[in-house]
Amino acid sequence: MSDELLRFVSGPTPYSSWWLWLAVSLSIILIAWYAAVFVFTMPGRRIAGLPVIGAARGELAKRRSIRAVRAIGTRHRAGELGAVPAAAAISRELRAFLQAATGTRAEYMQLDAIAAGELASAAPVLTDLTDAQFNADSVVDVGAAADSAEELIHSWS
């Protein structure tokens, strides 16, 4: 083999630069995804201080809770759900919303503690729901209580 053919021998071809930019872009997207998951799953009080994210999270919690309470009320009015299970489901959903909106562990609080604290405006609705759930002689209209819970969630700030 002659030496004049050696000029055609070269090393491996280098990678294209777009592979580097693709790797950097995917890394940034992955980091942003983990940050978003972390921020949106934080308890209510810590995230409420963030201006845009806190407001967006609060609105999403409101919409989800209103939709759930409305569905429970509709099922109760249609006769698919009795008064006791409907009252329990609405109470559970309302307490979950209050916990998501304020960070207060409303799911585990008694009515006296709710009435004495920052969640006092929710106490009358929760009292009606508790009465409908645990009092066999209750005269509380669960459909009206569902409407009250929906209005409370809608007006919560």
Tab-separated table of N, CA and C in Angstrom:
chain	number	residue	atom	x	y	z
A	1	MET	N	0.845	-1.170	0.000
A	1	MET	CA	0.000	0.000	0.000
A	1	MET	C	0.890	1.232	0.000
A	2	SER	N	0.566	2.142	-0.819
A	2	SER	CA	1.431	3.316	-0.934
A	2	SER	C	1.028	4.370	0.095
A	3	ASP	N	1.950	5.269	0.324
A	3	ASP	CA	1.727	6.309	1.323
A	3	ASP	C	0.748	7.387	0.855
A	4	GLU	N	0.506	7.469	-0.405
A	4	GLU	CA	-0.372	8.533	-0.858
A	4	GLU	C	-1.845	8.275	-0.513
A	5	LEU	N	-2.228	7.059	-0.145
A	5	LEU	CA	-3.610	6.781	0.253
A	5	LEU	C	-3.871	7.119	1.722
A	6	LEU	N	-2.835	7.378	2.486
A	6	LEU	CA	-3.012	7.693	3.899
A	6	LEU	C	-3.743	9.023	4.109
A	7	ARG	N	-3.692	9.900	3.152
A	7	ARG	CA	-4.383	11.171	3.329
A	7	ARG	C	-5.896	10.999	3.354
A	8	PHE	N	-6.431	9.874	2.891
A	8	PHE	CA	-7.872	9.635	2.912
A	8	PHE	C	-8.331	8.950	4.194
A	9	VAL	N	-7.411	8.556	5.021
A	9	VAL	CA	-7.748	7.899	6.274
A	9	VAL	C	-7.928	8.989	7.340
A	10	SER	N	-9.018	8.942	8.021
A	10	SER	CA	-9.266	9.935	9.080
A	10	SER	C	-9.896	9.216	10.272
A	11	GLY	N	-10.072	9.959	11.354
A	11	GLY	CA	-10.674	9.404	12.565
A	11	GLY	C	-12.187	9.327	12.411
A	12	PRO	N	-12.855	8.923	13.462
A	12	PRO	CA	-14.315	8.821	13.407
A	12	PRO	C	-14.936	10.205	13.229
A	13	THR	N	-16.079	10.222	12.592
A	13	THR	CA	-16.755	11.500	12.399
A	13	THR	C	-17.320	11.975	13.732
A	14	PRO	N	-17.273	13.256	14.010
A	14	PRO	CA	-17.773	13.770	15.290
A	14	PRO	C	-19.313	13.758	15.319
A	15	TYR	N	-19.840	13.787	16.533
A	15	TYR	CA	-21.295	13.866	16.682
A	15	TYR	C	-21.777	15.225	16.216
A	16	SER	N	-22.997	15.252	15.756
A	16	SER	CA	-23.603	16.507	15.359
A	16	SER	C	-23.919	17.316	16.614
A	17	SER	N	-23.875	18.630	16.516
A	17	SER	CA	-24.111	19.474	17.694
A	17	SER	C	-25.569	19.441	18.135
A	18	TRP	N	-26.488	19.050	17.297
A	18	TRP	CA	-27.885	19.038	17.716
A	18	TRP	C	-28.154	17.966	18.767
A	19	TRP	N	-27.339	16.922	18.839
A	19	TRP	CA	-27.479	15.925	19.906
A	19	TRP	C	-27.220	16.566	21.267
A	20	LEU	N	-26.224	17.430	21.332
A	20	LEU	CA	-25.921	18.128	22.582
A	20	LEU	C	-27.105	18.996	22.993
A	21	TRP	N	-27.658	19.756	22.057
A	21	TRP	CA	-28.783	20.634	22.378
A	21	TRP	C	-30.029	19.835	22.745
A	22	LEU	N	-30.205	18.686	22.130
A	22	LEU	CA	-31.329	17.827	22.492
A	22	LEU	C	-31.165	17.315	23.928
A	23	ALA	N	-29.970	16.908	24.285
A	23	ALA	CA	-29.721	16.407	25.645
A	23	ALA	C	-29.916	17.516	26.676
A	24	VAL	N	-29.449	18.709	26.380
A	24	VAL	CA	-29.612	19.836	27.301
A	24	VAL	C	-31.100	20.184	27.441
A	25	SER	N	-31.811	20.216	26.336
A	25	SER	CA	-33.241	20.536	26.372
A	25	SER	C	-34.026	19.500	27.173
A	26	LEU	N	-33.749	18.235	26.946
A	26	LEU	CA	-34.448	17.190	27.704
A	26	LEU	C	-34.109	17.249	29.184
A	27	SER	N	-32.890	17.591	29.521
A	27	SER	CA	-32.513	17.732	30.930
A	27	SER	C	-33.263	18.888	31.583
A	28	ILE	N	-33.384	19.999	30.881
A	28	ILE	CA	-34.120	21.145	31.421
A	28	ILE	C	-35.594	20.808	31.589
A	29	ILE	N	-36.170	20.113	30.626
A	29	ILE	CA	-37.576	19.704	30.725
A	29	ILE	C	-37.781	18.763	31.909
A	30	LEU	N	-36.860	17.830	32.113
A	30	LEU	CA	-36.963	16.896	33.238
A	30	LEU	C	-36.875	17.628	34.571
A	31	ILE	N	-35.961	18.568	34.694
A	31	ILE	CA	-35.821	19.335	35.937
A	31	ILE	C	-37.074	20.171	36.181
A	32	ALA	N	-37.614	20.792	35.124
A	32	ALA	CA	-38.843	21.581	35.267
A	32	ALA	C	-40.019	20.699	35.677
A	33	TRP	N	-40.084	19.495	35.135
A	33	TRP	CA	-41.164	18.567	35.498
A	33	TRP	C	-41.098	18.208	36.985
A	34	TYR	N	-39.917	17.852	37.473
A	34	TYR	CA	-39.780	17.513	38.891
A	34	TYR	C	-40.084	18.707	39.773
A	35	ALA	N	-39.669	19.896	39.367
A	35	ALA	CA	-39.964	21.099	40.147
A	35	ALA	C	-41.470	21.355	40.192
A	36	ALA	N	-42.151	21.186	39.069
A	36	ALA	CA	-43.599	21.395	39.026
A	36	ALA	C	-44.323	20.383	39.907
A	37	VAL	N	-43.925	19.140	39.851
A	37	VAL	CA	-44.548	18.118	40.702
A	37	VAL	C	-44.320	18.454	42.174
A	38	PHE	N	-43.133	18.879	42.515
A	38	PHE	CA	-42.831	19.235	43.899
A	38	PHE	C	-43.666	20.427	44.351
A	39	VAL	N	-43.756	21.453	43.519
A	39	VAL	CA	-44.470	22.671	43.899
A	39	VAL	C	-45.968	22.422	43.992
A	40	PHE	N	-46.544	21.686	43.040
A	40	PHE	CA	-47.980	21.493	43.039
A	40	PHE	C	-48.468	20.461	44.040
A	41	THR	N	-47.591	19.720	44.664
A	41	THR	CA	-48.027	18.760	45.671
A	41	THR	C	-47.676	19.210	47.081
A	42	MET	N	-47.188	20.416	47.230
A	42	MET	CA	-46.895	20.950	48.566
A	42	MET	C	-48.202	21.269	49.282
A	43	PRO	N	-48.225	21.179	50.602
A	43	PRO	CA	-49.423	21.581	51.344
A	43	PRO	C	-49.738	23.060	51.117
A	44	GLY	N	-51.009	23.426	51.340
A	44	GLY	CA	-51.554	24.722	50.968
A	44	GLY	C	-50.829	25.969	51.427
A	45	ARG	N	-50.426	26.082	52.668
A	45	ARG	CA	-49.881	27.342	53.184
A	45	ARG	C	-48.575	27.732	52.518
A	46	ARG	N	-47.688	26.805	52.312
A	46	ARG	CA	-46.380	27.147	51.740
A	46	ARG	C	-46.504	27.613	50.302
A	47	ILE	N	-47.381	27.012	49.549
A	47	ILE	CA	-47.516	27.387	48.142
A	47	ILE	C	-48.419	28.605	47.971
A	48	ALA	N	-49.258	28.894	48.945
A	48	ALA	CA	-50.179	30.018	48.820
A	48	ALA	C	-49.437	31.344	48.723
A	49	GLY	N	-48.217	31.404	49.218
A	49	GLY	CA	-47.442	32.635	49.156
A	49	GLY	C	-46.880	32.926	47.777
A	50	LEU	N	-46.805	31.927	46.923
A	50	LEU	CA	-46.310	32.139	45.567
A	50	LEU	C	-47.429	32.761	44.736
A	51	PRO	N	-47.167	33.906	44.091
A	51	PRO	CA	-48.267	34.657	43.488
A	51	PRO	C	-49.048	33.914	42.401
A	52	VAL	N	-48.425	33.504	41.352
A	52	VAL	CA	-49.153	32.908	40.226
A	52	VAL	C	-49.496	31.450	40.510
A	53	ILE	N	-48.540	30.715	41.022
A	53	ILE	CA	-48.752	29.283	41.250
A	53	ILE	C	-49.776	29.053	42.354
A	54	GLY	N	-49.710	29.839	43.405
A	54	GLY	CA	-50.673	29.698	44.499
A	54	GLY	C	-52.094	29.966	44.058
A	55	ALA	N	-52.272	31.008	43.249
A	55	ALA	CA	-53.616	31.335	42.757
A	55	ALA	C	-54.138	30.256	41.816
A	56	ALA	N	-53.272	29.762	40.948
A	56	ALA	CA	-53.684	28.716	40.010
A	56	ALA	C	-54.052	27.438	40.756
A	57	ARG	N	-53.254	27.084	41.754
A	57	ARG	CA	-53.537	25.872	42.523
A	57	ARG	C	-54.843	26.010	43.297
A	58	GLY	N	-55.078	27.201	43.857
A	58	GLY	CA	-56.320	27.439	44.584
A	58	GLY	C	-57.542	27.334	43.689
A	59	GLU	N	-57.449	27.897	42.491
A	59	GLU	CA	-58.566	27.814	41.551
A	59	GLU	C	-58.829	26.383	41.095
A	60	LEU	N	-57.755	25.629	40.871
A	60	LEU	CA	-57.939	24.226	40.486
A	60	LEU	C	-58.596	23.426	41.601
A	61	ALA	N	-58.200	23.687	42.848
A	61	ALA	CA	-58.816	22.990	43.986
A	61	ALA	C	-60.291	23.363	44.101
A	62	LYS	N	-60.610	24.646	43.880
A	62	LYS	CA	-62.009	25.079	43.933
A	62	LYS	C	-62.838	24.376	42.870
A	63	ARG	N	-62.344	24.378	41.646
A	63	ARG	CA	-63.100	23.763	40.551
A	63	ARG	C	-63.327	22.281	40.791
A	64	ARG	N	-62.289	21.582	41.254
A	64	ARG	CA	-62.414	20.148	41.493
A	64	ARG	C	-63.423	19.879	42.597
A	65	SER	N	-63.357	20.649	43.669
A	65	SER	CA	-64.263	20.433	44.798
A	65	SER	C	-65.700	20.788	44.441
A	66	ILE	N	-65.880	21.886	43.721
A	66	ILE	CA	-67.235	22.262	43.298
A	66	ILE	C	-67.831	21.180	42.409
A	67	ARG	N	-67.027	20.672	41.486
A	67	ARG	CA	-67.500	19.605	40.596
A	67	ARG	C	-67.884	18.358	41.396
A	68	ALA	N	-67.073	18.008	42.391
A	68	ALA	CA	-67.355	16.809	43.191
A	68	ALA	C	-68.611	16.991	44.033
A	69	VAL	N	-68.762	18.151	44.682
A	69	VAL	CA	-69.952	18.402	45.509
A	69	VAL	C	-71.199	18.446	44.637
A	70	ARG	N	-71.088	19.058	43.468
A	70	ARG	CA	-72.230	19.124	42.554
A	70	ARG	C	-72.639	17.716	42.111
A	71	ALA	N	-71.661	16.864	41.830
A	71	ALA	CA	-71.966	15.492	41.402
A	71	ALA	C	-72.631	14.707	42.530
A	72	ILE	N	-72.165	14.894	43.748
A	72	ILE	CA	-72.776	14.204	44.892
A	72	ILE	C	-74.212	14.683	45.081
A	73	GLY	N	-74.426	16.012	45.017
A	73	GLY	CA	-75.780	16.559	45.149
A	73	GLY	C	-76.703	16.062	44.052
A	74	THR	N	-76.202	15.972	42.834
A	74	THR	CA	-77.008	15.477	41.711
A	74	THR	C	-77.376	14.014	41.918
A	75	ARG	N	-76.419	13.230	42.371
A	75	ARG	CA	-76.707	11.808	42.631
A	75	ARG	C	-77.726	11.655	43.751
A	76	HIS	N	-77.640	12.524	44.775
A	76	HIS	CA	-78.609	12.456	45.875
A	76	HIS	C	-80.006	12.847	45.389
A	77	ARG	N	-80.099	13.911	44.603
A	77	ARG	CA	-81.401	14.352	44.101
A	77	ARG	C	-82.020	13.325	43.148
A	78	ALA	N	-81.169	12.587	42.439
A	78	ALA	CA	-81.659	11.559	41.515
A	78	ALA	C	-82.057	10.280	42.243
A	79	GLY	N	-81.751	10.181	43.518
A	79	GLY	CA	-82.128	9.008	44.292
A	79	GLY	C	-81.085	7.905	44.283
A	80	GLU	N	-79.942	8.137	43.661
A	80	GLU	CA	-78.885	7.127	43.623
A	80	GLU	C	-78.136	7.022	44.945
A	81	LEU	N	-78.198	8.084	45.733
A	81	LEU	CA	-77.424	8.170	46.968
A	81	LEU	C	-78.350	8.627	48.080
A	82	GLY	N	-78.336	7.887	49.189
A	82	GLY	CA	-79.174	8.252	50.319
A	82	GLY	C	-78.657	9.492	51.023
A	83	ALA	N	-79.429	9.970	51.991
A	83	ALA	CA	-79.066	11.207	52.692
A	83	ALA	C	-77.791	11.037	53.518
A	84	VAL	N	-77.668	9.922	54.225
A	84	VAL	CA	-76.496	9.724	55.084
A	84	VAL	C	-75.207	9.598	54.266
A	85	PRO	N	-75.133	8.739	53.245
A	85	PRO	CA	-73.895	8.682	52.470
A	85	PRO	C	-73.603	9.975	51.710
A	86	ALA	N	-74.657	10.666	51.258
A	86	ALA	CA	-74.436	11.933	50.555
A	86	ALA	C	-73.872	12.979	51.502
A	87	ALA	N	-74.426	13.064	52.711
A	87	ALA	CA	-73.919	14.022	53.688
A	87	ALA	C	-72.471	13.699	54.061
A	88	ALA	N	-72.159	12.424	54.212
A	88	ALA	CA	-70.782	12.033	54.534
A	88	ALA	C	-69.827	12.390	53.400
A	89	ALA	N	-70.238	12.143	52.168
A	89	ALA	CA	-69.366	12.442	51.028
A	89	ALA	C	-69.165	13.942	50.852
A	90	ILE	N	-70.208	14.727	51.035
A	90	ILE	CA	-70.083	16.181	50.914
A	90	ILE	C	-69.209	16.727	52.028
A	91	SER	N	-69.409	16.226	53.242
A	91	SER	CA	-68.575	16.657	54.370
A	91	SER	C	-67.108	16.323	54.124
A	92	ARG	N	-66.856	15.134	53.640
A	92	ARG	CA	-65.475	14.722	53.355
A	92	ARG	C	-64.853	15.610	52.277
A	93	GLU	N	-65.620	15.899	51.235
A	93	GLU	CA	-65.103	16.744	50.149
A	93	GLU	C	-64.877	18.184	50.616
A	94	LEU	N	-65.795	18.708	51.417
A	94	LEU	CA	-65.641	20.068	51.934
A	94	LEU	C	-64.433	20.171	52.857
A	95	ARG	N	-64.253	19.191	53.716
A	95	ARG	CA	-63.087	19.207	54.607
A	95	ARG	C	-61.780	19.065	53.814
A	96	ALA	N	-61.794	18.240	52.783
A	96	ALA	CA	-60.595	18.105	51.946
A	96	ALA	C	-60.276	19.418	51.237
A	97	PHE	N	-61.314	20.122	50.777
A	97	PHE	CA	-61.078	21.428	50.150
A	97	PHE	C	-60.506	22.414	51.156
A	98	LEU	N	-61.086	22.457	52.348
A	98	LEU	CA	-60.589	23.393	53.362
A	98	LEU	C	-59.134	23.107	53.710
A	99	GLN	N	-58.782	21.840	53.767
A	99	GLN	CA	-57.392	21.485	54.045
A	99	GLN	C	-56.492	21.904	52.890
A	100	ALA	N	-56.941	21.700	51.658
A	100	ALA	CA	-56.128	22.091	50.505
A	100	ALA	C	-56.005	23.602	50.389
A	101	ALA	N	-57.063	24.319	50.718
A	101	ALA	CA	-57.067	25.771	50.553
A	101	ALA	C	-56.313	26.494	51.654
A	102	THR	N	-56.370	25.970	52.883
A	102	THR	CA	-55.777	26.695	54.008
A	102	THR	C	-54.564	26.014	54.616
A	103	GLY	N	-54.422	24.729	54.397
A	103	GLY	CA	-53.330	24.002	55.024
A	103	GLY	C	-53.680	23.512	56.420
A	104	THR	N	-54.828	23.925	56.939
A	104	THR	CA	-55.299	23.472	58.249
A	104	THR	C	-55.842	22.061	58.101
A	105	ARG	N	-55.522	21.189	59.025
A	105	ARG	CA	-55.940	19.783	58.937
A	105	ARG	C	-57.420	19.646	59.292
A	106	ALA	N	-58.274	20.190	58.438
A	106	ALA	CA	-59.717	20.233	58.680
A	106	ALA	C	-60.342	18.848	58.686
A	107	GLU	N	-59.719	17.890	58.049
A	107	GLU	CA	-60.278	16.544	58.000
A	107	GLU	C	-60.324	15.893	59.372
A	108	TYR	N	-59.471	16.355	60.274
A	108	TYR	CA	-59.370	15.729	61.590
A	108	TYR	C	-59.874	16.631	62.715
A	109	MET	N	-60.422	17.792	62.385
A	109	MET	CA	-60.871	18.736	63.409
A	109	MET	C	-62.327	18.482	63.777
A	110	GLN	N	-62.646	18.747	65.035
A	110	GLN	CA	-64.032	18.668	65.464
A	110	GLN	C	-64.729	19.986	65.145
A	111	LEU	N	-66.044	19.970	65.158
A	111	LEU	CA	-66.807	21.149	64.769
A	111	LEU	C	-66.551	22.344	65.676
A	112	ASP	N	-66.351	22.104	66.972
A	112	ASP	CA	-66.072	23.215	67.887
A	112	ASP	C	-64.766	23.910	67.525
A	113	ALA	N	-63.756	23.139	67.168
A	113	ALA	CA	-62.470	23.712	66.783
A	113	ALA	C	-62.573	24.454	65.455
A	114	ILE	N	-63.371	23.935	64.555
A	114	ILE	CA	-63.575	24.618	63.270
A	114	ILE	C	-64.299	25.936	63.494
A	115	ALA	N	-65.330	25.935	64.335
A	115	ALA	CA	-66.106	27.149	64.593
A	115	ALA	C	-65.277	28.207	65.313
A	116	ALA	N	-64.295	27.799	66.091
A	116	ALA	CA	-63.487	28.750	66.852
A	116	ALA	C	-62.277	29.255	66.081
A	117	GLY	N	-61.945	28.648	64.951
A	117	GLY	CA	-60.729	29.020	64.238
A	117	GLY	C	-61.003	29.800	62.968
A	118	GLU	N	-60.027	29.742	62.083
A	118	GLU	CA	-60.107	30.491	60.828
A	118	GLU	C	-61.105	29.891	59.839
A	119	LEU	N	-61.588	28.704	60.113
A	119	LEU	CA	-62.549	28.044	59.231
A	119	LEU	C	-63.987	28.229	59.716
A	120	ALA	N	-64.229	29.262	60.519
A	120	ALA	CA	-65.527	29.455	61.159
A	120	ALA	C	-66.670	29.599	60.163
A	121	SER	N	-66.397	30.136	58.990
A	121	SER	CA	-67.489	30.304	58.023
A	121	SER	C	-67.974	28.964	57.469
A	122	ALA	N	-67.189	27.926	57.612
A	122	ALA	CA	-67.592	26.598	57.143
A	122	ALA	C	-68.347	25.815	58.213
A	123	ALA	N	-68.339	26.292	59.439
A	123	ALA	CA	-68.941	25.547	60.543
A	123	ALA	C	-70.444	25.308	60.371
A	124	PRO	N	-71.255	26.287	59.941
A	124	PRO	CA	-72.698	25.992	59.806
A	124	PRO	C	-72.997	24.887	58.780
A	125	VAL	N	-72.299	24.903	57.674
A	125	VAL	CA	-72.528	23.877	56.653
A	125	VAL	C	-72.101	22.514	57.178
A	126	LEU	N	-70.934	22.463	57.809
A	126	LEU	CA	-70.462	21.190	58.360
A	126	LEU	C	-71.363	20.696	59.491
A	127	THR	N	-71.935	21.619	60.267
A	127	THR	CA	-72.870	21.230	61.328
A	127	THR	C	-74.116	20.587	60.728
A	128	ASP	N	-74.651	21.194	59.665
A	128	ASP	CA	-75.822	20.603	58.999
A	128	ASP	C	-75.495	19.220	58.430
A	129	LEU	N	-74.337	19.100	57.802
A	129	LEU	CA	-73.948	17.821	57.217
A	129	LEU	C	-73.742	16.754	58.292
A	130	THR	N	-73.157	17.137	59.413
A	130	THR	CA	-72.959	16.196	60.516
A	130	THR	C	-74.302	15.767	61.098
A	131	ASP	N	-75.227	16.733	61.225
A	131	ASP	CA	-76.558	16.404	61.731
A	131	ASP	C	-77.266	15.435	60.791
A	132	ALA	N	-77.176	15.679	59.496
A	132	ALA	CA	-77.818	14.786	58.527
A	132	ALA	C	-77.172	13.402	58.518
A	133	GLN	N	-75.890	13.384	58.816
A	133	GLN	CA	-75.171	12.110	58.770
A	133	GLN	C	-75.413	11.257	60.018
A	134	PHE	N	-75.477	11.880	61.192
A	134	PHE	CA	-75.500	11.103	62.432
A	134	PHE	C	-76.811	11.168	63.211
A	135	ASN	N	-77.750	12.005	62.807
A	135	ASN	CA	-79.009	12.129	63.518
A	135	ASN	C	-80.112	11.490	62.678
A	136	ALA	N	-80.692	10.436	63.197
A	136	ALA	CA	-81.737	9.724	62.454
A	136	ALA	C	-82.993	10.574	62.296
A	137	ASP	N	-83.243	11.518	63.215
A	137	ASP	CA	-84.430	12.370	63.171
A	137	ASP	C	-84.137	13.741	62.561
A	138	SER	N	-83.089	13.842	61.799
A	138	SER	CA	-82.677	15.127	61.240
A	138	SER	C	-83.660	15.605	60.181
A	139	VAL	N	-83.847	16.922	60.151
A	139	VAL	CA	-84.714	17.533	59.147
A	139	VAL	C	-83.899	18.319	58.116
A	140	VAL	N	-82.582	18.126	58.123
A	140	VAL	CA	-81.699	18.843	57.204
A	140	VAL	C	-81.890	18.308	55.793
A	141	ASP	N	-82.082	19.214	54.850
A	141	ASP	CA	-82.182	18.850	53.445
A	141	ASP	C	-80.763	18.743	52.884
A	142	VAL	N	-80.363	17.548	52.512
A	142	VAL	CA	-78.995	17.319	52.043
A	142	VAL	C	-78.758	18.016	50.702
A	143	GLY	N	-79.776	18.126	49.875
A	143	GLY	CA	-79.650	18.846	48.614
A	143	GLY	C	-79.331	20.314	48.843
A	144	ALA	N	-80.029	20.931	49.815
A	144	ALA	CA	-79.748	22.325	50.157
A	144	ALA	C	-78.372	22.456	50.801
A	145	ALA	N	-77.986	21.468	51.596
A	145	ALA	CA	-76.644	21.493	52.204
A	145	ALA	C	-75.570	21.364	51.130
A	146	ALA	N	-75.844	20.589	50.092
A	146	ALA	CA	-74.891	20.482	48.980
A	146	ALA	C	-74.756	21.815	48.268
A	147	ASP	N	-75.884	22.501	48.059
A	147	ASP	CA	-75.827	23.824	47.446
A	147	ASP	C	-75.055	24.809	48.326
A	148	SER	N	-75.277	24.730	49.644
A	148	SER	CA	-74.553	25.611	50.577
A	148	SER	C	-73.059	25.321	50.558
A	149	ALA	N	-72.697	24.047	50.509
A	149	ALA	CA	-71.279	23.684	50.461
A	149	ALA	C	-70.645	24.160	49.165
A	150	GLU	N	-71.385	24.030	48.074
A	150	GLU	CA	-70.877	24.493	46.777
A	150	GLU	C	-70.669	26.007	46.786
A	151	GLU	N	-71.622	26.734	47.363
A	151	GLU	CA	-71.507	28.193	47.444
A	151	GLU	C	-70.356	28.599	48.371
A	152	LEU	N	-70.174	27.877	49.461
A	152	LEU	CA	-69.061	28.163	50.373
A	152	LEU	C	-67.721	27.973	49.677
A	153	ILE	N	-67.590	26.888	48.936
A	153	ILE	CA	-66.342	26.636	48.217
A	153	ILE	C	-66.117	27.711	47.153
A	154	HIS	N	-67.185	28.076	46.462
A	154	HIS	CA	-67.067	29.074	45.402
A	154	HIS	C	-66.641	30.438	45.966
A	155	SER	N	-67.147	30.785	47.121
A	155	SER	CA	-66.866	32.124	47.689
A	155	SER	C	-65.621	32.135	48.583
A	156	TRP	N	-64.989	30.993	48.769
A	156	TRP	CA	-63.801	30.940	49.648
A	156	TRP	C	-62.650	31.732	49.022
A	157	SER	N	-61.990	32.542	49.847
A	157	SER	CA	-60.861	33.314	49.322
A	157	SER	C	-59.585	32.975	50.027
